[in-house]
Short mmCIF file of C-alpha atoms and ligand atoms in Angstrom, two decimals:
data_model
loop_
_atom_site.label_atom_id
_atom_site.label_comp_id
_atom_site.label_asym_id
_atom_site.label_seq_id
_atom_site.Cartn_x
_atom_site.Cartn_y
_atom_site.Cartn_z
CA MET A 7 -13.81 -38.86 -7.16
CA ILE A 8 -15.70 -35.81 -6.29
CA GLU A 9 -18.19 -35.62 -3.36
CA TYR A 10 -20.46 -32.64 -2.92
CA ARG A 11 -21.66 -33.74 0.90
CA ASN A 12 -24.53 -31.33 1.80
CA VAL A 13 -23.38 -28.14 0.29
CA LYS A 14 -24.86 -25.08 0.70
CA LYS A 15 -23.93 -21.46 -0.02
CA SER A 16 -25.88 -18.58 0.97
CA TYR A 17 -25.35 -14.54 0.16
CA GLY A 18 -26.75 -12.11 2.87
CA GLY A 19 -29.03 -14.37 4.30
CA LYS A 20 -30.44 -15.84 1.22
CA GLN A 21 -29.81 -19.12 0.60
CA ILE A 22 -28.86 -20.02 -3.17
CA ILE A 23 -27.39 -23.52 -3.01
CA LYS A 24 -29.79 -25.78 -0.78
CA GLY A 25 -28.01 -28.75 0.29
CA VAL A 26 -26.21 -30.49 -2.88
CA ASP A 27 -25.29 -34.03 -2.46
CA LEU A 28 -23.39 -35.01 -5.40
CA THR A 29 -20.62 -37.59 -6.13
CA VAL A 30 -18.73 -37.89 -9.45
CA GLU A 31 -16.78 -40.84 -10.23
CA LYS A 32 -13.45 -40.51 -12.21
CA GLY A 33 -13.89 -40.52 -15.41
CA GLU A 34 -17.44 -39.28 -15.58
CA PHE A 35 -19.10 -36.50 -17.78
CA VAL A 36 -21.43 -34.69 -15.60
CA VAL A 37 -23.85 -32.41 -16.97
CA LEU A 38 -25.59 -29.84 -14.58
CA ILE A 39 -28.81 -28.61 -16.24
CA GLY A 40 -31.82 -26.43 -15.24
CA PRO A 41 -33.37 -23.13 -15.59
CA SER A 42 -31.36 -19.73 -15.21
CA GLY A 43 -30.51 -18.87 -11.76
CA CYS A 44 -30.78 -22.15 -10.31
CA GLY A 45 -27.52 -22.25 -8.82
CA LYS A 46 -25.26 -24.52 -11.57
CA THR A 47 -22.34 -22.21 -11.69
CA THR A 48 -22.12 -21.49 -8.20
CA THR A 49 -22.12 -25.21 -7.59
CA LEU A 50 -19.30 -25.51 -10.28
CA LYS A 51 -17.19 -22.51 -8.81
CA MET A 52 -17.19 -24.10 -5.30
CA LEU A 53 -15.27 -26.86 -6.86
CA ASN A 54 -12.34 -24.99 -7.51
CA ARG A 55 -12.98 -22.60 -4.59
CA LEU A 56 -13.85 -19.61 -6.79
CA ILE A 57 -16.66 -19.44 -4.33
CA GLU A 58 -16.51 -20.75 -0.67
CA PRO A 59 -19.02 -22.89 0.57
CA SER A 60 -21.15 -21.70 3.51
CA GLU A 61 -22.00 -24.78 4.95
CA GLY A 62 -20.79 -28.80 4.24
CA SER A 63 -17.82 -29.95 2.20
CA ILE A 64 -16.55 -31.12 -0.87
CA TRP A 65 -14.09 -34.35 -0.91
CA ILE A 66 -11.86 -34.96 -3.78
CA ASN A 67 -10.46 -38.30 -3.78
CA GLY A 68 -10.80 -38.59 -0.44
CA ALA A 69 -9.70 -35.16 0.99
CA ASP A 70 -11.23 -32.07 2.37
CA HIS A 71 -11.01 -29.91 -0.94
CA ARG A 72 -10.41 -26.67 1.75
CA GLU A 73 -7.41 -28.60 3.08
CA MET A 74 -5.64 -28.82 -0.22
CA ASP A 75 -3.15 -26.27 -1.60
CA LEU A 76 -5.28 -23.55 -3.41
CA VAL A 77 -2.37 -23.24 -6.41
CA LYS A 78 -2.15 -27.61 -6.78
CA LEU A 79 -6.17 -27.43 -6.46
CA ARG A 80 -6.85 -24.97 -8.59
CA THR A 81 -4.08 -26.30 -11.31
CA SER A 82 -5.63 -29.52 -11.17
CA ILE A 83 -8.85 -28.43 -12.30
CA GLY A 84 -9.34 -27.33 -15.71
CA TYR A 85 -11.62 -24.17 -16.03
CA VAL A 86 -13.47 -23.41 -19.39
CA ILE A 87 -16.32 -20.63 -19.72
CA GLN A 88 -18.56 -18.98 -21.69
CA GLN A 89 -17.24 -16.02 -22.11
CA ILE A 90 -13.87 -17.72 -23.22
CA GLY A 91 -12.02 -15.65 -20.72
CA LEU A 92 -8.66 -16.19 -23.16
CA PHE A 93 -6.21 -13.17 -22.23
CA PRO A 94 -6.43 -10.74 -25.17
CA ASN A 95 -2.86 -9.77 -24.02
CA MET A 96 -1.35 -12.96 -24.68
CA THR A 97 -1.13 -15.04 -27.68
CA VAL A 98 -2.27 -18.40 -28.04
CA GLU A 99 0.72 -19.83 -27.33
CA GLU A 100 0.86 -18.28 -24.08
CA ASN A 101 -2.49 -18.51 -22.77
CA ILE A 102 -2.46 -22.27 -23.58
CA ALA A 103 0.62 -22.33 -21.79
CA VAL A 104 -0.43 -20.06 -18.54
CA VAL A 105 -0.91 -23.48 -16.28
CA PRO A 106 2.45 -24.69 -17.52
CA ARG A 107 4.00 -21.81 -16.31
CA ILE A 108 2.59 -21.88 -13.13
CA MET A 109 3.40 -25.05 -12.51
CA LYS A 110 6.74 -23.95 -13.52
CA TRP A 111 7.41 -26.41 -16.49
CA GLU A 112 10.38 -25.79 -18.51
CA LYS A 113 10.02 -24.39 -21.94
CA LYS A 114 10.72 -27.07 -24.15
CA LYS A 115 8.18 -29.35 -22.24
CA THR A 116 5.47 -26.55 -22.57
CA LEU A 117 6.52 -25.49 -25.91
CA ASP A 118 5.74 -29.75 -27.06
CA ARG A 119 3.08 -29.88 -25.20
CA VAL A 120 1.44 -26.36 -26.64
CA LYS A 121 2.25 -27.70 -30.35
CA GLU A 122 0.66 -31.39 -29.58
CA LEU A 123 -2.47 -29.61 -28.22
CA LEU A 124 -2.87 -27.06 -31.04
CA ASN A 125 -2.19 -29.90 -33.61
CA MET A 126 -5.00 -32.37 -31.55
CA VAL A 127 -7.61 -29.54 -32.77
CA ASN A 128 -6.08 -29.24 -36.05
CA MET A 129 -4.67 -25.67 -35.26
CA PRO A 130 -0.87 -25.93 -36.35
CA TYR A 131 1.02 -23.83 -34.22
CA ASN A 132 3.42 -22.23 -36.70
CA GLU A 133 -0.20 -20.57 -38.39
CA TYR A 134 -1.80 -20.17 -35.06
CA GLY A 135 0.81 -20.16 -32.13
CA ARG A 136 1.70 -16.34 -32.59
CA LYS A 137 -1.59 -15.13 -32.98
CA TYR A 138 -3.87 -12.91 -30.74
CA PRO A 139 -7.35 -14.27 -29.42
CA LYS A 140 -8.80 -11.50 -31.38
CA GLN A 141 -7.41 -12.41 -34.53
CA LEU A 142 -9.28 -15.96 -34.01
CA SER A 143 -13.07 -16.92 -34.89
CA GLY A 144 -15.71 -17.40 -32.08
CA GLY A 145 -15.11 -20.97 -32.51
CA GLN A 146 -10.96 -21.40 -32.90
CA GLN A 147 -11.08 -18.93 -29.71
CA GLN A 148 -13.26 -21.56 -27.32
CA ARG A 149 -10.92 -24.64 -28.97
CA ILE A 150 -8.01 -22.44 -27.46
CA GLY A 151 -9.74 -22.22 -24.56
CA VAL A 152 -10.42 -25.96 -23.94
CA LEU A 153 -6.96 -26.49 -24.98
CA ARG A 154 -5.41 -24.23 -22.16
CA ALA A 155 -7.66 -26.21 -19.53
CA LEU A 156 -6.19 -29.05 -20.74
CA ALA A 157 -2.48 -28.42 -20.72
CA VAL A 158 -0.88 -29.96 -17.90
CA ASN A 159 -3.32 -32.81 -18.11
CA PRO A 160 -5.51 -32.05 -15.30
CA PRO A 161 -7.77 -34.94 -13.75
CA VAL A 162 -10.93 -33.08 -14.10
CA ILE A 163 -12.38 -29.86 -16.28
CA LEU A 164 -14.73 -27.50 -15.36
CA MET A 165 -16.82 -26.28 -18.05
CA ASP A 166 -19.75 -23.76 -18.04
CA GLU A 167 -21.94 -23.02 -20.85
CA PRO A 168 -18.67 -23.78 -22.95
CA PHE A 169 -20.50 -23.64 -26.28
CA GLY A 170 -23.55 -21.10 -25.51
CA ALA A 171 -22.13 -18.09 -27.39
CA LEU A 172 -21.35 -20.54 -30.92
CA ASP A 173 -23.16 -21.17 -34.14
CA PRO A 174 -24.70 -24.09 -33.75
CA ILE A 175 -22.79 -25.91 -36.77
CA THR A 176 -19.39 -24.80 -34.81
CA ARG A 177 -21.16 -25.72 -31.33
CA GLU A 178 -21.54 -29.35 -32.26
CA ILE A 179 -18.35 -29.52 -34.10
CA LEU A 180 -16.55 -28.87 -30.33
CA GLN A 181 -19.16 -30.96 -28.88
CA SER A 182 -18.12 -33.96 -30.47
CA GLU A 183 -14.58 -32.83 -30.04
CA VAL A 184 -14.44 -32.42 -26.42
CA LYS A 185 -16.81 -35.39 -25.86
CA LYS A 186 -13.78 -37.19 -27.76
CA ILE A 187 -11.24 -35.78 -25.96
CA GLN A 188 -12.92 -36.71 -22.32
CA ARG A 189 -13.63 -40.14 -23.73
CA GLU A 190 -9.81 -40.60 -24.62
CA LEU A 191 -8.07 -39.08 -21.84
CA LYS A 192 -10.59 -40.60 -19.14
CA ILE A 193 -11.28 -36.76 -17.72
CA THR A 194 -13.62 -36.04 -15.22
CA ILE A 195 -15.95 -33.29 -16.70
CA LEU A 196 -18.08 -30.91 -14.76
CA PHE A 197 -19.97 -29.70 -17.71
CA VAL A 198 -23.08 -26.72 -17.18
CA THR A 199 -25.36 -26.26 -19.45
CA HIS A 200 -29.04 -24.91 -19.87
CA ASP A 201 -29.49 -26.97 -23.36
CA MET A 202 -31.19 -30.27 -22.99
CA GLN A 203 -29.70 -31.41 -26.30
CA GLU A 204 -26.27 -30.46 -25.39
CA ALA A 205 -26.69 -32.24 -22.33
CA MET A 206 -28.23 -35.79 -23.95
CA LYS A 207 -25.62 -35.32 -26.38
CA MET A 208 -22.39 -35.19 -23.88
CA ALA A 209 -23.54 -36.66 -20.62
CA ASP A 210 -23.11 -40.02 -18.71
CA ARG A 211 -24.98 -38.17 -15.99
CA ILE A 212 -27.14 -35.42 -15.98
CA VAL A 213 -27.93 -33.42 -12.71
CA PHE A 214 -31.15 -31.32 -12.78
CA MET A 215 -30.82 -28.43 -10.39
CA ASP A 216 -33.64 -26.09 -9.72
CA GLN A 217 -33.87 -23.10 -7.05
CA GLY A 218 -30.30 -24.52 -5.54
CA ARG A 219 -31.68 -28.25 -5.04
CA VAL A 220 -30.91 -31.40 -7.31
CA LEU A 221 -34.09 -32.65 -8.35
CA GLN A 222 -32.89 -35.49 -10.17
CA GLN A 223 -30.01 -37.21 -11.64
CA ALA A 224 -30.01 -39.89 -14.13
CA PRO A 225 -28.37 -40.99 -17.32
CA PRO A 226 -29.93 -39.16 -20.47
CA LYS A 227 -32.29 -41.78 -21.41
CA GLU A 228 -34.01 -42.28 -18.15
CA MET A 229 -34.17 -39.05 -16.85
CA LEU A 230 -36.08 -38.19 -20.54
CA LEU A 231 -38.22 -41.14 -20.32
CA HIS A 232 -39.07 -40.99 -16.13
CA PRO A 233 -38.66 -37.58 -15.17
CA ALA A 234 -38.65 -37.21 -11.65
CA ASN A 235 -41.51 -34.78 -11.19
CA GLU A 236 -43.09 -32.00 -12.64
CA THR A 237 -40.44 -29.35 -13.38
CA VAL A 238 -38.11 -31.69 -14.94
CA ALA A 239 -40.90 -33.05 -17.05
CA ARG A 240 -41.76 -29.89 -18.26
CA PHE A 241 -38.30 -28.41 -18.55
CA ILE A 242 -37.56 -31.34 -20.73
CA ALA A 243 -40.47 -31.04 -22.96
CA LEU A 244 -39.84 -27.23 -23.26
CA GLN A 245 -36.33 -27.78 -24.36
CA GLY A 246 -37.19 -31.02 -26.69
CA ILE A 247 -39.06 -29.11 -28.97
CA GLY A 248 -36.59 -28.38 -30.96
CA SER A 249 -36.46 -26.60 -34.99
CA ARG A 250 -37.19 -30.17 -35.53
CA THR A 251 -40.51 -30.69 -34.18
CA ASP A 252 -41.88 -27.24 -35.97
CA ARG A 253 -45.21 -28.10 -37.59
CA ILE A 254 -45.62 -31.63 -36.31
CA THR A 255 -49.27 -31.49 -35.17
CA ALA A 256 -51.46 -33.93 -32.84
CA ALA A 257 -52.78 -35.80 -35.38
CA ASP A 258 -49.51 -36.63 -36.76
CA LEU A 259 -48.64 -38.57 -33.98
CA MET A 260 -52.14 -39.80 -32.57
CA GLN A 261 -52.85 -43.45 -32.88
CA GLN A 262 -56.56 -43.40 -34.36
CA ALA A 263 -59.09 -44.87 -32.24
CA SER A 264 -63.05 -45.07 -31.62
CA GLY A 265 -64.94 -44.74 -28.47
CA LEU A 266 -62.25 -42.49 -26.62
CA ALA A 267 -63.32 -40.83 -23.64
CA ALA A 268 -61.30 -38.13 -22.38
CA GLY A 269 -60.74 -38.64 -18.36
CA GLU A 270 -58.81 -37.42 -15.45
CA ASP A 271 -55.54 -38.55 -17.13
CA SER A 272 -55.92 -37.04 -20.16
CA VAL A 273 -55.76 -33.75 -21.97
CA THR A 274 -57.81 -33.25 -25.10
CA VAL A 275 -56.37 -31.21 -27.97
CA GLU A 276 -57.54 -30.26 -31.69
CA ALA A 277 -56.11 -31.99 -34.10
CA GLU A 278 -54.24 -29.20 -35.97
CA GLU A 279 -52.53 -28.14 -32.68
CA GLU A 280 -48.79 -28.54 -32.88
CA VAL A 281 -46.71 -30.53 -30.16
CA LYS A 282 -44.65 -28.01 -29.59
CA GLU A 283 -47.47 -25.92 -28.28
CA ILE A 284 -48.75 -28.80 -26.40
CA CYS A 285 -45.83 -29.19 -24.53
CA GLN A 286 -45.55 -25.77 -23.82
CA LYS A 287 -49.31 -25.61 -23.03
CA TYR A 288 -50.10 -28.56 -20.47
CA ASP A 289 -48.06 -29.82 -18.00
CA LEU A 290 -47.29 -32.95 -19.55
CA SER A 291 -46.15 -35.25 -16.43
CA LYS A 292 -49.74 -34.86 -14.70
CA TYR A 293 -51.13 -36.63 -17.82
CA ARG A 294 -51.24 -39.93 -19.20
CA ARG A 295 -52.72 -39.53 -22.13
CA ILE A 296 -53.63 -36.85 -24.92
CA CYS A 297 -56.79 -37.11 -26.77
CA VAL A 298 -57.31 -35.80 -29.95
CA LYS A 299 -60.54 -34.10 -31.26
CA ASP A 300 -61.51 -33.24 -34.77
CA SER A 301 -62.48 -29.63 -35.80
CA GLN A 302 -66.23 -30.86 -34.72
CA GLY A 303 -65.06 -31.84 -31.62
CA LEU A 304 -65.34 -35.48 -31.82
CA LEU A 305 -62.77 -37.56 -30.47
CA ILE A 306 -61.05 -39.54 -32.83
CA GLY A 307 -57.39 -40.49 -31.26
CA GLU A 308 -54.82 -40.61 -28.58
CA ILE A 309 -51.34 -40.28 -28.13
CA THR A 310 -49.79 -41.70 -24.74
CA VAL A 311 -47.27 -38.98 -22.87
CA GLY A 312 -44.62 -42.00 -23.07
CA SER A 313 -44.82 -42.12 -26.55
CA LEU A 314 -44.85 -38.45 -27.26
CA LEU A 315 -41.62 -38.35 -25.05
CA GLU A 316 -39.94 -40.95 -26.87
CA HIS A 317 -40.64 -39.41 -30.02
CA LEU A 318 -39.07 -36.17 -28.39
CA THR A 319 -35.89 -38.04 -27.49
CA GLU A 320 -35.51 -39.29 -31.36
CA TRP A 321 -35.66 -35.77 -32.50
CA MET A 322 -33.20 -34.36 -30.05
CA MET B 29 17.52 31.45 -28.29
CA SER B 30 20.21 29.62 -26.65
CA TRP B 31 20.55 25.65 -26.74
CA GLU B 32 21.44 25.80 -23.30
CA MET B 33 17.77 26.93 -22.34
CA VAL B 34 16.35 24.12 -24.73
CA LEU B 35 18.39 21.74 -22.67
CA GLU B 36 17.39 22.59 -19.47
CA HIS B 37 13.89 22.50 -20.69
CA ILE B 38 14.15 18.82 -22.07
CA TYR B 39 16.00 18.13 -18.96
CA MET B 40 13.19 19.21 -16.75
CA VAL B 41 10.64 17.37 -18.83
CA VAL B 42 12.91 14.23 -19.03
CA VAL B 43 13.91 14.00 -15.13
CA SER B 44 10.28 14.91 -13.74
CA CYS B 45 8.43 12.50 -15.93
CA SER B 46 10.92 9.85 -14.78
CA LEU B 47 10.40 10.32 -11.64
CA VAL B 48 6.62 10.64 -11.87
CA ILE B 49 6.32 7.51 -13.48
CA LEU B 50 8.45 5.97 -11.04
CA ILE B 51 6.29 7.36 -8.24
CA GLY B 52 2.89 7.35 -9.81
CA VAL B 53 2.87 3.98 -11.27
CA PRO B 54 3.51 1.89 -7.83
CA LEU B 55 1.02 4.05 -6.34
CA GLY B 56 -1.94 3.71 -8.74
CA ILE B 57 -1.28 -0.27 -8.67
CA PHE B 58 -1.76 0.52 -4.58
CA ALA B 59 -4.26 2.36 -4.82
CA TYR B 60 -6.32 -0.36 -6.96
CA CYS B 61 -5.10 -2.75 -4.36
CA ARG B 62 -6.10 -1.50 -1.42
CA PRO B 63 -8.98 0.61 -2.65
CA GLN B 64 -9.54 1.97 0.77
CA ALA B 65 -6.49 3.93 0.87
CA GLY B 66 -6.76 4.44 -2.67
CA ARG B 67 -9.60 6.59 -2.48
CA ILE B 68 -8.04 8.83 -0.24
CA ILE B 69 -5.01 8.79 -2.61
CA LEU B 70 -7.06 9.87 -5.49
CA THR B 71 -8.66 12.51 -3.73
CA VAL B 72 -5.02 14.16 -2.74
CA VAL B 73 -3.42 14.05 -6.22
CA ASP B 74 -6.28 15.22 -7.32
CA LEU B 75 -6.28 18.39 -4.74
CA ILE B 76 -2.74 19.06 -5.83
CA GLN B 77 -3.32 19.38 -9.19
CA THR B 78 -5.90 22.39 -8.21
CA ILE B 79 -3.26 24.25 -6.62
CA PRO B 80 -1.44 26.74 -8.75
CA VAL B 81 1.68 25.50 -10.48
CA LEU B 82 3.36 28.73 -9.66
CA ALA B 83 1.84 28.31 -5.67
CA VAL B 84 3.56 24.79 -5.46
CA MET B 85 6.91 25.96 -6.74
CA GLY B 86 6.86 28.93 -4.15
CA LEU B 87 6.28 26.93 -1.64
CA LEU B 88 8.87 24.56 -2.23
CA MET B 89 11.42 26.96 -3.22
CA MET B 90 11.35 27.96 0.41
CA MET B 91 12.43 24.44 1.37
CA PHE B 92 14.66 23.34 -1.64
CA GLY B 93 15.99 26.69 -2.37
CA ALA B 94 15.68 28.19 -5.82
CA ASN B 95 17.27 25.24 -8.25
CA SER B 96 16.09 22.89 -11.02
CA THR B 97 15.36 20.21 -8.15
CA THR B 98 12.43 22.36 -7.27
CA ALA B 99 11.24 22.96 -10.33
CA VAL B 100 11.63 19.25 -11.21
CA ILE B 101 9.65 18.61 -7.84
CA SER B 102 6.84 20.85 -8.39
CA ILE B 103 6.39 19.32 -12.25
CA VAL B 104 6.39 15.84 -10.21
CA LEU B 105 3.63 16.60 -7.86
CA TYR B 106 1.63 18.50 -10.72
CA LEU B 107 1.83 15.50 -12.92
CA LEU B 108 1.21 12.48 -10.44
CA LEU B 109 -2.59 12.77 -11.21
CA PRO B 110 -2.60 11.73 -14.54
CA ILE B 111 -0.40 8.91 -13.92
CA VAL B 112 -1.81 7.35 -10.87
CA ARG B 113 -5.79 7.76 -12.07
CA ASN B 114 -4.95 6.42 -15.08
CA THR B 115 -2.69 3.46 -14.02
CA ASN B 116 -5.50 3.09 -11.50
CA THR B 117 -8.31 3.56 -14.15
CA GLY B 118 -6.46 1.02 -16.29
CA LEU B 119 -6.20 -1.65 -13.67
CA ASN B 120 -10.08 -1.03 -12.47
CA SER B 121 -11.15 -1.47 -15.98
CA VAL B 122 -9.84 -5.13 -16.13
CA SER B 123 -12.66 -7.85 -16.74
CA PRO B 124 -13.59 -9.15 -13.52
CA ILE B 125 -13.94 -12.21 -15.73
CA LEU B 126 -10.50 -12.41 -17.14
CA LYS B 127 -9.95 -11.36 -13.18
CA GLU B 128 -11.42 -14.67 -12.30
CA THR B 129 -10.28 -16.63 -15.02
CA ALA B 130 -6.60 -15.75 -13.82
CA ASP B 131 -7.51 -17.08 -10.31
CA ALA B 132 -9.21 -20.08 -11.42
CA MET B 133 -6.05 -20.95 -13.12
CA GLY B 134 -3.95 -21.22 -10.21
CA MET B 135 -2.73 -17.71 -10.67
CA ASN B 136 -1.76 -16.18 -6.80
CA ARG B 137 -2.36 -12.49 -6.39
CA LEU B 138 1.08 -11.31 -7.91
CA GLN B 139 1.15 -13.33 -10.94
CA ARG B 140 -2.19 -12.03 -11.89
CA LEU B 141 -1.16 -8.37 -11.15
CA VAL B 142 1.43 -8.69 -13.30
CA ARG B 143 0.39 -10.91 -16.29
CA VAL B 144 -3.07 -10.32 -16.53
CA GLU B 145 -4.28 -6.59 -14.99
CA PHE B 146 -0.80 -4.62 -15.58
CA SER B 147 -0.41 -6.31 -18.83
CA LEU B 148 -4.22 -5.53 -20.07
CA ALA B 149 -3.55 -1.40 -18.06
CA PHE B 150 -0.88 -0.99 -19.63
CA PRO B 151 -1.86 1.24 -22.77
CA PHE B 152 -3.75 3.16 -20.26
CA ILE B 153 -0.56 3.92 -18.37
CA LEU B 154 0.85 4.71 -21.42
CA THR B 155 -1.65 7.44 -22.04
CA GLY B 156 -1.22 8.88 -19.00
CA ILE B 157 2.55 9.12 -19.53
CA ARG B 158 1.73 10.33 -22.93
CA ILE B 159 -0.23 13.01 -21.17
CA ALA B 160 2.47 13.76 -18.52
CA PHE B 161 5.09 14.57 -20.79
CA VAL B 162 2.92 16.81 -22.78
CA THR B 163 2.04 18.78 -19.83
CA ALA B 164 5.54 18.54 -18.21
CA VAL B 165 6.56 20.71 -21.34
CA GLY B 166 4.16 23.36 -20.64
CA VAL B 167 4.38 23.24 -16.67
CA ALA B 168 8.20 23.64 -16.59
CA VAL B 169 7.81 27.02 -18.27
CA PHE B 170 7.42 28.09 -14.66
CA GLY B 171 10.47 26.83 -13.66
CA THR B 172 12.59 29.96 -14.48
CA PHE B 173 10.91 31.61 -11.59
CA VAL B 174 12.37 29.13 -9.08
CA GLY B 175 15.74 29.07 -10.77
CA GLY B 176 14.93 25.97 -13.12
CA GLY B 177 15.94 27.79 -16.20
CA GLY B 178 14.50 26.55 -19.04
CA LEU B 179 12.45 28.09 -21.95
CA GLY B 180 10.60 29.78 -19.43
CA SER B 181 13.19 32.28 -19.07
CA MET B 182 12.78 33.31 -22.91
CA LEU B 183 9.44 33.92 -22.51
CA TYR B 184 9.54 35.99 -19.42
CA ARG B 185 12.18 37.95 -21.13
CA GLY B 186 10.21 38.10 -24.07
CA ILE B 187 7.29 39.61 -22.42
CA ARG B 188 9.41 41.92 -20.15
CA ILE B 189 11.02 43.67 -23.28
CA GLN B 190 8.24 42.86 -25.46
CA ASN B 191 9.90 41.55 -28.17
CA PHE B 192 7.44 39.68 -30.11
CA GLU B 193 9.83 37.61 -31.84
CA LEU B 194 11.19 36.24 -28.56
CA ILE B 195 8.07 35.00 -27.76
CA LEU B 196 7.43 33.40 -30.74
CA LYS B 197 10.43 31.89 -30.88
CA GLY B 198 10.10 30.17 -27.57
CA THR B 199 6.48 29.62 -28.13
CA LEU B 200 7.42 27.45 -31.37
CA THR B 201 10.35 25.48 -29.62
CA LEU B 202 7.55 24.60 -26.87
CA MET B 203 4.96 23.22 -29.40
CA VAL B 204 7.78 21.41 -31.20
CA MET B 205 8.84 20.09 -27.91
CA SER B 206 5.16 19.02 -27.69
CA VAL B 207 4.18 17.64 -30.39
CA PHE B 208 7.77 15.57 -30.53
CA PHE B 209 6.77 13.78 -27.09
CA ASP B 210 3.06 13.07 -27.91
CA TYR B 211 4.07 11.73 -31.34
CA LEU B 212 7.10 9.77 -29.74
CA LEU B 213 4.81 8.51 -26.86
CA GLY B 214 1.77 8.00 -29.14
CA PHE B 215 4.09 5.69 -31.52
CA ALA B 216 5.00 3.46 -28.40
CA GLU B 217 1.27 3.32 -27.43
CA LYS B 218 0.53 1.80 -30.92
CA LYS B 219 3.40 -0.34 -30.58
CA CYS B 220 2.89 -1.64 -27.29
CA GLY B 221 0.01 -1.09 -25.98
CA GLY B 222 -2.35 -2.14 -29.01
CA ALA B 223 -0.30 -5.56 -30.45
CA HIS B 224 -3.54 -7.20 -29.55
CA GLU B 225 -6.03 -4.98 -30.31
CA LYS B 226 -4.63 -5.06 -33.80
CA VAL B 227 -6.96 -7.57 -36.09
CA GLU B 228 -5.14 -9.34 -38.90
CA LYS B 229 -7.13 -10.27 -41.27
N1 ATP C 418 -22.45 -12.76 -5.56
C1 ATP C 418 -23.61 -13.34 -5.37
N2 ATP C 418 -24.49 -12.26 -4.36
C2 ATP C 418 -25.60 -12.48 -4.48
N3 ATP C 418 -26.35 -13.24 -5.46
C3 ATP C 418 -25.70 -14.28 -6.26
C4 ATP C 418 -24.39 -14.11 -6.57
N4 ATP C 418 -24.17 -14.80 -7.11
C5 ATP C 418 -25.31 -15.67 -7.60
N5 ATP C 418 -26.47 -15.16 -7.14
C6 ATP C 418 -27.60 -15.62 -7.05
O1 ATP C 418 -27.65 -17.18 -7.18
C7 ATP C 418 -28.69 -18.02 -7.61
C8 ATP C 418 -27.87 -18.83 -8.84
O2 ATP C 418 -26.85 -17.98 -9.40
P1 ATP C 418 -25.86 -18.95 -10.73
O3 ATP C 418 -24.80 -18.37 -11.26
O4 ATP C 418 -25.41 -19.90 -9.91
O5 ATP C 418 -27.11 -19.48 -11.56
P2 ATP C 418 -27.19 -20.24 -13.00
O6 ATP C 418 -27.76 -21.40 -12.29
O7 ATP C 418 -25.29 -20.49 -13.09
O8 ATP C 418 -27.65 -19.28 -14.26
P3 ATP C 418 -27.45 -19.04 -15.23
O9 ATP C 418 -28.21 -20.27 -16.22
O10 ATP C 418 -28.32 -18.08 -15.51
O11 ATP C 418 -25.92 -19.19 -15.80
C9 ATP C 418 -28.59 -16.61 -8.77
O12 ATP C 418 -30.61 -16.48 -8.28
C10 ATP C 418 -28.26 -15.69 -8.38
O13 ATP C 418 -28.92 -14.26 -9.03
MG1 MG C 419 -24.40 -20.05 -14.86
#
């Protein structure tokens, strides 16, 4: 179990993490999400002490992580980043064996483990073991990045936008692979992304951060349907609209009705307006209803914000 | 032309280059690990190179006498620049992301230096070594003035007695030697340095 207790981080008087409390259960898949610069990476890196907290403490299985041996701490926490970070001077085999080597595993044991891991992602040792990262595709490289993090079976893995640089198809495949491995091996994963779709797919719990604070922690569906506040709602609304919502208009979603009246709790939009634009234009967390008018300005139907969110969930 | 002169020349080049590698690479690494001291080291090494070789040799001759040791030491001082600088530049050019990743994996400072930083800087260092060898062939020409012998004496005599053939022979031999070292080390550079740069399709 991992516990962040009122963790703060300042750089030169500027506080960028403003008191994070976060508990991650063993085997849980927690996704940190939030706008760029909100402190996701910093929060992650404080766990393996690439960054030291300025205040507060982090506890791992009941021990203050600053009192743990640094090498032990780090070798027990896998680390995967967007830039992949494979060592270009090392072969695939050597890259995967980095942590086993630090932990002074026997050669035979390491080799067996490398082979086993490569088999897990269908990249046979004989074909790929001696290749250099540059000789692999981006997707293959990131697979190796993940395998390297898994090498010594660490109980915890940190992933910082690991699939951010991959094409959508490869990303989806890798997401599934990681989710499957995580479930099977019951690894605790802290995963950073700013892609809501990815968060929805991967997370047991989503932690929404903004400006160095945690705004909401909830399972994916719950966050989607009950965003704690405006910022979360807007972020979800903006992200919910992937390509699948292109060209879906207000008219497509509205319930026809007559005798409607716009009010404090509603916004009024044109029938032809795209849902995507509506989400971007209005802060929907402030309203309950969206009234739809035709070209003559007559109200012809309405969409409840709740039903819109439900649709967005489906489309993700 | 006597083979003895050629051997003397090669001796000066090889010995001085070996020494300069032994001294310069650790110095470059040290300058990298201790950036404050590093700035001083790099400045000093830079300054040494602005002193004319002949002046350095003259000064050292007063201390060590007229022999090949004086020549070798002078060459070493002169060649510190390419080695120290390239080592340092190579280490500094290693991506901070890779350094941080190495830390995150749990490598200690030494492991990170050896397995990641030095290894990635190695092509730069090899380039420095190649520059050193080629430069050494030229610089060793001055060795003759401090009793180091070598092909410099042939050139010097050629100039003194205005013997065109002698000058030409000496020059050509030096050129061949330069090209030889350049090629040999260029080959090594390709072979070791760039193994991971090569993309097989
Ligand atoms: N070394 C540093 N010195 C000063 N400010 C920093 C430093 N590192 C990060 N910051 C600032 O802290 C804030 C949080 O950075 P962090 O990298 O954690 O954000 P993030 O949520 O990971 O963003 P992104 O989604 O863009 O990766 C940013 O505003 C950043 O500019
Ligand atoms: Mg980040």
